[in-house]
Short mmCIF file of C-alpha atoms (C1' of nucleotides) and ligand atoms in Angstrom, two decimals:
data_model
loop_
_atom_site.label_atom_id
_atom_site.label_comp_id
_atom_site.label_asym_id
_atom_site.label_seq_id
_atom_site.Cartn_x
_atom_site.Cartn_y
_atom_site.Cartn_z
CA MET A 199 -17.30 3.86 97.26
CA THR A 200 -14.59 5.24 99.73
CA SER A 201 -11.14 4.59 98.02
CA PRO A 202 -9.45 3.50 101.37
CA ALA A 203 -5.27 3.00 101.35
CA LEU A 204 -4.37 -0.50 100.29
CA THR A 205 -1.71 -2.10 102.17
CA LYS A 206 1.41 -3.43 100.41
CA ASN A 207 -0.39 -6.69 99.11
CA GLN A 208 -3.42 -5.53 98.44
CA THR A 209 -1.29 -2.77 96.25
CA LEU A 210 0.10 -5.76 94.54
CA VAL A 211 -2.30 -7.77 93.73
CA PHE A 212 -4.64 -4.96 92.50
CA ASP A 213 -1.74 -3.60 90.19
CA VAL A 214 -1.71 -7.22 88.94
CA LEU A 215 -5.24 -7.15 87.61
CA THR A 216 -5.29 -3.39 86.80
CA LYS A 217 -2.48 -4.51 84.05
CA SER A 218 -4.03 -7.40 82.92
CA GLU A 219 -6.30 -8.17 79.63
CA SER A 220 -8.03 -11.07 81.01
CA ALA A 221 -9.46 -12.45 84.39
CA LEU A 222 -6.45 -14.05 86.71
CA SER A 223 -6.94 -16.86 89.18
CA ALA A 224 -5.74 -16.19 92.26
CA TYR A 225 -2.78 -19.17 91.49
CA THR A 226 -2.16 -17.28 88.65
CA ILE A 227 -1.86 -13.98 90.34
CA LEU A 228 0.47 -15.81 92.91
CA ASP A 229 2.48 -17.02 90.06
CA LYS A 230 2.92 -13.31 88.97
CA LEU A 231 4.08 -11.82 92.68
CA ARG A 232 6.84 -14.27 93.47
CA ASP A 233 9.22 -12.13 92.65
CA ASN A 234 7.32 -9.79 94.88
CA GLY A 235 7.92 -12.00 97.52
CA PHE A 236 4.56 -13.85 97.58
CA ARG A 237 5.35 -17.91 98.49
CA ALA A 238 1.46 -19.00 99.44
CA PRO A 239 -1.74 -18.82 98.23
CA LEU A 240 -3.35 -17.34 101.40
CA GLN A 241 -1.56 -13.98 100.85
CA VAL A 242 -3.56 -13.53 97.48
CA TYR A 243 -7.02 -14.46 98.71
CA ARG A 244 -6.48 -11.90 101.79
CA ALA A 245 -5.73 -9.06 99.32
CA LEU A 246 -8.36 -10.34 97.30
CA ASP A 247 -10.79 -10.61 100.30
CA LYS A 248 -10.49 -6.61 100.98
CA LEU A 249 -10.35 -5.44 97.33
CA LEU A 250 -13.29 -7.56 96.92
CA GLU A 251 -15.38 -6.15 99.98
CA HIS A 252 -14.58 -2.42 99.09
CA GLY A 253 -15.69 -3.29 95.67
CA MET A 254 -12.40 -2.56 93.60
CA VAL A 255 -12.18 -6.15 92.40
CA HIS A 256 -15.21 -8.62 90.90
CA ARG A 257 -15.25 -12.41 91.45
CA LEU A 258 -15.75 -14.14 88.20
CA GLU A 259 -18.03 -17.21 89.38
CA SER A 260 -18.27 -19.16 86.01
CA LEU A 261 -14.34 -18.70 85.56
CA ASN A 262 -13.00 -18.72 89.40
CA ALA A 263 -11.25 -16.04 88.38
CA PHE A 264 -10.84 -12.11 89.20
CA VAL A 265 -10.86 -8.80 87.51
CA ALA A 266 -10.33 -5.41 88.32
CA CYS A 267 -13.19 -3.38 88.53
CA ALA A 268 -13.49 -1.43 85.21
CA HIS A 269 -15.72 1.46 86.25
CA GLN A 270 -14.77 4.71 86.72
CA GLN A 271 -15.25 6.51 89.51
CA SER A 272 -18.93 8.18 89.91
CA ALA A 273 -19.63 6.47 86.27
CA CYS A 274 -23.03 6.37 85.35
CA CYS A 275 -25.12 6.39 88.61
CA GLY A 276 -22.05 7.27 90.86
CA SER A 277 -20.45 3.84 90.98
CA HIS A 278 -22.59 0.66 90.89
CA GLY A 279 -23.40 0.04 94.34
CA HIS A 280 -26.54 0.27 93.35
CA GLY A 281 -27.19 -2.44 91.38
CA THR A 282 -25.98 -5.42 89.97
CA VAL A 283 -22.97 -5.87 88.10
CA ALA A 284 -23.13 -7.83 84.85
CA PHE A 285 -20.09 -8.87 82.90
CA ALA A 286 -19.83 -10.49 79.48
CA ILE A 287 -16.29 -12.92 78.57
CA CYS A 288 -14.88 -14.04 76.13
CA ASP A 289 -14.41 -17.60 75.73
CA SER A 290 -11.83 -17.29 73.05
CA CYS A 291 -9.67 -14.05 73.84
CA GLY A 292 -10.60 -13.91 77.41
CA HIS A 293 -11.61 -10.39 77.78
CA VAL A 294 -14.27 -9.54 80.39
CA ILE A 295 -16.75 -6.73 79.41
CA GLU A 296 -18.52 -5.19 82.50
CA PHE A 297 -21.79 -3.25 82.47
CA HIS A 298 -24.96 -2.99 84.43
CA ASP A 299 -28.70 -2.40 83.26
CA HIS A 300 -31.19 -1.11 85.30
CA GLU A 301 -34.02 -2.94 83.57
CA VAL A 302 -32.53 -6.48 84.18
CA ASP A 303 -31.61 -5.70 88.09
CA HIS A 304 -35.47 -3.97 88.47
CA ARG A 305 -36.51 -7.14 86.99
CA LEU A 306 -34.93 -9.66 89.00
CA ASP A 307 -35.80 -7.32 92.13
CA ASP A 308 -39.44 -7.58 91.11
CA TRP A 309 -39.20 -11.45 91.14
CA ALA A 310 -37.32 -11.63 94.29
CA ARG A 311 -39.92 -9.53 96.01
CA GLY A 312 -42.73 -11.45 94.34
CA GLN A 313 -41.41 -14.66 96.07
CA ARG A 314 -40.31 -12.68 99.49
CA PHE A 315 -36.90 -13.81 98.24
CA LYS A 316 -34.15 -11.25 100.02
CA PRO A 317 -31.51 -11.39 97.82
CA GLU A 318 -28.18 -10.62 98.86
CA LYS A 319 -25.70 -10.90 96.11
CA ARG A 320 -26.25 -11.36 92.26
CA THR A 321 -24.42 -13.14 89.73
CA ILE A 322 -25.01 -12.69 85.75
CA GLU A 323 -22.37 -13.49 83.68
CA ILE A 324 -22.57 -13.94 80.09
CA ARG A 325 -20.08 -16.76 78.42
CA GLY A 326 -19.48 -16.36 74.48
CA LEU A 327 -17.67 -14.51 71.65
CA CYS A 328 -16.23 -10.97 71.55
CA GLU A 329 -16.44 -8.85 68.80
CA SER A 330 -13.00 -9.47 67.54
CA CYS A 331 -12.90 -13.33 67.81
CA ALA A 332 -16.83 -14.09 66.52
CA MET B 261 -35.67 -31.62 74.82
CA THR B 262 -35.86 -35.29 73.71
CA SER B 263 -35.11 -37.58 77.14
CA PRO B 264 -32.81 -39.71 76.07
CA ALA B 265 -32.17 -43.34 77.87
CA LEU B 266 -30.11 -42.98 80.53
CA THR B 267 -27.36 -44.91 81.27
CA LYS B 268 -26.89 -46.67 84.98
CA ASN B 269 -24.51 -44.45 86.52
CA GLN B 270 -26.56 -42.14 84.48
CA THR B 271 -29.47 -42.93 86.51
CA LEU B 272 -27.75 -42.82 89.46
CA VAL B 273 -26.87 -39.81 89.43
CA PHE B 274 -30.04 -38.03 88.31
CA ASP B 275 -32.22 -40.14 90.86
CA VAL B 276 -29.55 -38.33 93.79
CA LEU B 277 -29.93 -34.86 92.68
CA THR B 278 -33.92 -35.29 91.96
CA LYS B 279 -34.41 -36.62 95.59
CA SER B 280 -32.01 -34.13 97.18
CA GLU B 281 -33.58 -30.96 98.87
CA SER B 282 -30.64 -28.42 97.50
CA ALA B 283 -27.98 -28.51 95.23
CA LEU B 284 -24.99 -30.96 95.59
CA SER B 285 -21.57 -31.07 94.88
CA ALA B 286 -19.96 -33.88 92.76
CA TYR B 287 -17.76 -35.02 95.58
CA THR B 288 -21.49 -35.18 97.74
CA ILE B 289 -23.26 -37.27 95.10
CA LEU B 290 -19.75 -39.47 94.79
CA ASP B 291 -20.72 -40.11 98.75
CA LYS B 292 -24.33 -41.21 98.15
CA LEU B 293 -23.69 -43.60 95.59
CA ARG B 294 -20.35 -45.33 97.52
CA ASP B 295 -23.16 -48.07 98.40
CA ASN B 296 -24.04 -48.34 94.48
CA GLY B 297 -20.44 -49.07 93.78
CA PHE B 298 -18.86 -45.46 93.10
CA ARG B 299 -15.81 -45.24 93.30
CA ALA B 300 -14.15 -42.19 91.91
CA PRO B 301 -14.92 -38.86 90.70
CA LEU B 302 -15.09 -39.24 87.43
CA GLN B 303 -17.81 -41.39 87.42
CA VAL B 304 -19.91 -38.63 88.67
CA TYR B 305 -18.83 -35.91 86.47
CA ARG B 306 -19.21 -38.07 83.57
CA ALA B 307 -22.97 -38.54 84.32
CA LEU B 308 -22.99 -35.19 85.27
CA ASP B 309 -21.80 -34.33 81.95
CA LYS B 310 -24.12 -35.95 79.76
CA LEU B 311 -27.03 -34.70 82.42
CA LEU B 312 -26.13 -30.84 81.53
CA GLU B 313 -25.80 -31.55 77.81
CA HIS B 314 -29.82 -33.54 78.04
CA GLY B 315 -30.75 -30.17 80.34
CA MET B 316 -32.02 -32.74 82.32
CA VAL B 317 -29.16 -30.90 84.95
CA HIS B 318 -28.03 -27.45 86.22
CA ARG B 319 -24.78 -26.34 87.54
CA LEU B 320 -24.65 -23.49 89.92
CA GLU B 321 -21.26 -21.61 89.39
CA SER B 322 -21.53 -19.81 92.26
CA LEU B 323 -21.93 -23.03 94.51
CA ASN B 324 -19.76 -25.44 92.33
CA ALA B 325 -23.40 -27.46 92.89
CA PHE B 326 -25.32 -29.54 90.80
CA VAL B 327 -29.41 -29.75 91.05
CA ALA B 328 -31.70 -31.15 88.76
CA CYS B 329 -33.68 -29.41 86.44
CA ALA B 330 -37.14 -28.27 88.00
CA HIS B 331 -38.95 -27.58 85.19
CA GLN B 332 -41.87 -29.72 83.59
CA GLN B 333 -41.82 -31.17 80.25
CA SER B 334 -43.19 -28.35 78.65
CA ALA B 335 -43.45 -26.03 81.01
CA CYS B 336 -44.84 -22.22 80.42
CA CYS B 337 -43.08 -22.50 76.96
CA GLY B 338 -41.72 -25.61 75.98
CA SER B 339 -38.98 -26.25 78.16
CA HIS B 340 -36.53 -23.80 78.35
CA GLY B 341 -34.24 -24.06 75.37
CA HIS B 342 -35.29 -20.70 74.39
CA GLY B 343 -33.56 -18.86 76.77
CA THR B 344 -32.01 -18.44 80.03
CA VAL B 345 -32.35 -20.64 83.44
CA ALA B 346 -31.82 -18.59 86.68
CA PHE B 347 -31.47 -19.39 90.16
CA ALA B 348 -32.66 -18.07 93.62
CA ILE B 349 -30.34 -19.75 95.92
CA CYS B 350 -31.04 -19.40 99.80
CA ASP B 351 -27.89 -18.96 101.79
CA SER B 352 -29.53 -20.44 105.16
CA CYS B 353 -31.68 -23.62 104.09
CA GLY B 354 -29.86 -24.58 100.30
CA HIS B 355 -33.09 -24.01 98.82
CA VAL B 356 -32.85 -23.35 95.38
CA ILE B 357 -35.67 -21.81 93.25
CA GLU B 358 -35.32 -22.11 89.33
CA PHE B 359 -37.08 -19.34 87.08
CA HIS B 360 -36.77 -17.72 84.02
CA ASP B 361 -37.59 -14.23 82.93
CA HIS B 362 -37.96 -13.47 79.10
CA GLU B 363 -37.66 -9.87 80.07
CA VAL B 364 -34.48 -10.15 81.64
CA ASP B 365 -33.28 -12.61 78.44
CA HIS B 366 -34.57 -10.24 75.67
CA ARG B 367 -32.50 -7.78 78.01
CA LEU B 368 -29.44 -9.15 78.05
CA ASP B 369 -29.70 -10.41 74.19
CA ASP B 370 -30.50 -6.53 73.15
CA TRP B 371 -27.08 -5.62 75.13
CA ALA B 372 -24.88 -8.46 73.73
CA ARG B 373 -26.38 -7.47 70.16
CA GLY B 374 -25.49 -4.01 70.59
CA GLN B 375 -21.96 -4.90 71.42
CA ARG B 376 -21.85 -7.45 68.65
CA PHE B 377 -21.15 -10.32 71.56
CA LYS B 378 -22.16 -13.73 70.87
CA PRO B 379 -23.59 -15.29 73.80
CA GLU B 380 -23.28 -19.03 74.16
CA LYS B 381 -24.10 -19.46 77.73
CA ARG B 382 -25.69 -17.12 80.24
CA THR B 383 -25.49 -17.66 84.03
CA ILE B 384 -27.79 -15.61 86.16
CA GLU B 385 -27.71 -16.78 90.10
CA ILE B 386 -29.13 -14.77 93.05
CA ARG B 387 -28.10 -15.57 96.42
CA GLY B 388 -29.79 -14.74 99.28
CA LEU B 389 -32.80 -15.98 101.57
CA CYS B 390 -35.74 -17.46 100.93
CA GLU B 391 -38.98 -16.87 102.52
CA SER B 392 -39.05 -19.36 105.65
CA CYS B 393 -35.01 -17.80 106.30
CA ALA B 394 -35.25 -14.31 105.63
"C1'" DG C 139 -20.21 -65.31 63.44
"C1'" DC C 140 -16.49 -61.40 63.61
"C1'" DA C 141 -12.84 -57.50 63.37
"C1'" DA C 142 -14.06 -52.83 63.58
"C1'" DT C 143 -16.00 -48.73 65.62
"C1'" DT C 144 -17.74 -46.32 68.93
"C1'" DG C 145 -19.92 -44.77 73.51
"C1'" DA C 146 -19.50 -46.36 78.35
"C1'" DT C 147 -17.04 -47.51 82.87
"C1'" DG C 148 -12.95 -48.27 85.97
"C1'" DT C 149 -9.05 -46.92 88.59
"C1'" DA C 150 -5.10 -44.19 89.79
"C1'" DA C 151 -2.55 -39.91 89.77
"C1'" DT C 152 -2.61 -35.12 89.57
"C1'" DA C 153 -4.13 -30.74 88.79
"C1'" DA C 154 -6.61 -26.60 90.19
"C1'" DC C 155 -8.98 -23.73 93.79
"C1'" DA C 156 -9.77 -22.44 98.67
"C1'" DT C 157 -9.35 -22.46 103.64
"C1'" DT C 158 -7.79 -23.43 108.41
"C1'" DA C 159 -4.48 -23.12 112.24
"C1'" DC C 160 -0.95 -20.68 113.90
"C1'" DA C 161 3.01 -18.15 114.83
"C1'" DT C 162 5.23 -13.36 113.98
"C1'" DT C 163 5.46 -8.63 112.54
"C1'" DT C 164 3.53 -3.81 112.25
"C1'" DC C 165 1.49 0.04 113.72
"C1'" DA C 166 -1.59 3.15 115.37
"C1'" DA C 167 -3.52 4.70 119.81
"C1'" DG C 168 -3.27 5.50 124.64
"C1'" DC D 116 6.60 2.15 126.19
"C1'" DT D 117 2.59 -0.88 126.07
"C1'" DT D 118 -1.01 -2.84 124.21
"C1'" DG D 119 -4.28 -4.06 120.95
"C1'" DA D 120 -6.07 -4.37 115.92
"C1'" DA D 121 -4.50 -5.54 111.66
"C1'" DA D 122 -1.40 -7.37 108.01
"C1'" DT D 123 1.61 -10.50 107.40
"C1'" DG D 124 4.27 -15.50 106.15
"C1'" DT D 125 4.23 -20.46 106.30
"C1'" DA D 126 2.72 -25.24 106.56
"C1'" DA D 127 -0.43 -28.25 106.26
"C1'" DT D 128 -5.36 -29.68 104.50
"C1'" DG D 129 -9.56 -29.58 102.60
"C1'" DT D 130 -12.47 -29.07 97.97
"C1'" DT D 131 -13.31 -29.17 93.17
"C1'" DA D 132 -12.09 -31.02 88.96
"C1'" DT D 133 -8.98 -33.12 84.71
"C1'" DT D 134 -5.72 -36.03 82.38
"C1'" DA D 135 -4.38 -40.37 81.32
"C1'" DC D 136 -5.25 -45.05 80.52
"C1'" DA D 137 -7.21 -50.02 80.82
"C1'" DT D 138 -11.13 -52.56 80.28
"C1'" DC D 139 -15.75 -53.59 78.89
"C1'" DA D 140 -20.47 -53.33 76.29
"C1'" DA D 141 -23.18 -52.51 72.29
"C1'" DT D 142 -23.54 -51.54 67.24
"C1'" DT D 143 -22.23 -51.99 62.66
"C1'" DG D 144 -20.40 -53.59 58.46
"C1'" DC D 145 -18.62 -57.73 56.79
ZN1 ZN E 579 -17.34 -2.80 89.07
ZN1 ZN E 580 -12.41 -12.83 72.17
ZN1 ZN E 581 -34.00 -26.37 84.00
ZN1 ZN E 582 -33.92 -20.82 103.20
#
DNA sequence: GCAATTGATGTAATAACATTACATTTCAAG
DNA sequence: CTTGAAATGTAATGTTATTACATCAATTGC
């Protein structure tokens, strides 16, 4: 929600993700930032941790990779702090579409309530082929 | 759907997963099968690949771990070849609840159709606290 | 029976992803 | 200036997964 000032390393990592067409692994990010003085994985993981906290970056669990958040500030319902982010990932070209669906959110919340399960984090990822690659 | 005869290694891996209360990593399975002659990760991964193909085992992407399928043969709508399996995973005790929800399935399918995205595999995982641990 | 094929297995090495531990630097209070 | 918190640098290690190659077992066709 608030977009805090980023440190140097956080800015570098965020910029790499923002410019990328597809999700990047931490080690791919590391390689892209060698010329900027990055030498060790931890520099990437630390920056990613903060960016994830701030909701500026998402982790794709089925890919072990990261993407910049695609939502405009205050899109739809005021950033997506309210619900679950979902992803469609093209296995051919790597393109990632970020979306959310209230209906799905509510449905999963209802299920959780019925089970007395307290959700902390949700992962919804659809792997397949995008329109261009289908 | 068809439950084919398993090989020796596949049976060993499946039995370990079936007896486990929670999801197991491939290397944890390997350790549990040392006494049965397992020496290398590949023996586990190969067995898991087949079990995954047969739908007898599921992979939890957010955990890099595996669980035996919890569905009875022909439960609800004839095994879950028809839809997406979802998981609620307790971060405290590791218990995993496997479920599916047609409403969610249809909703995600509708979204995909609208985007001309061809889904191949879906991942739905809810991390949180189970009733006992909440 | 016996070669040819296929699927399963054994083993070693390596690749890919992530964290722990500890030293140093930066920088904003106080 | 001092001090404490956050960020950074670096090395080592831990965890997850795959590649490569050799061998073994069951099946098929002759
Ligand atoms: Zn987002
Ligand atoms: Zn594509
Ligand atoms: Zn199942
Ligand atoms: Zn629990």
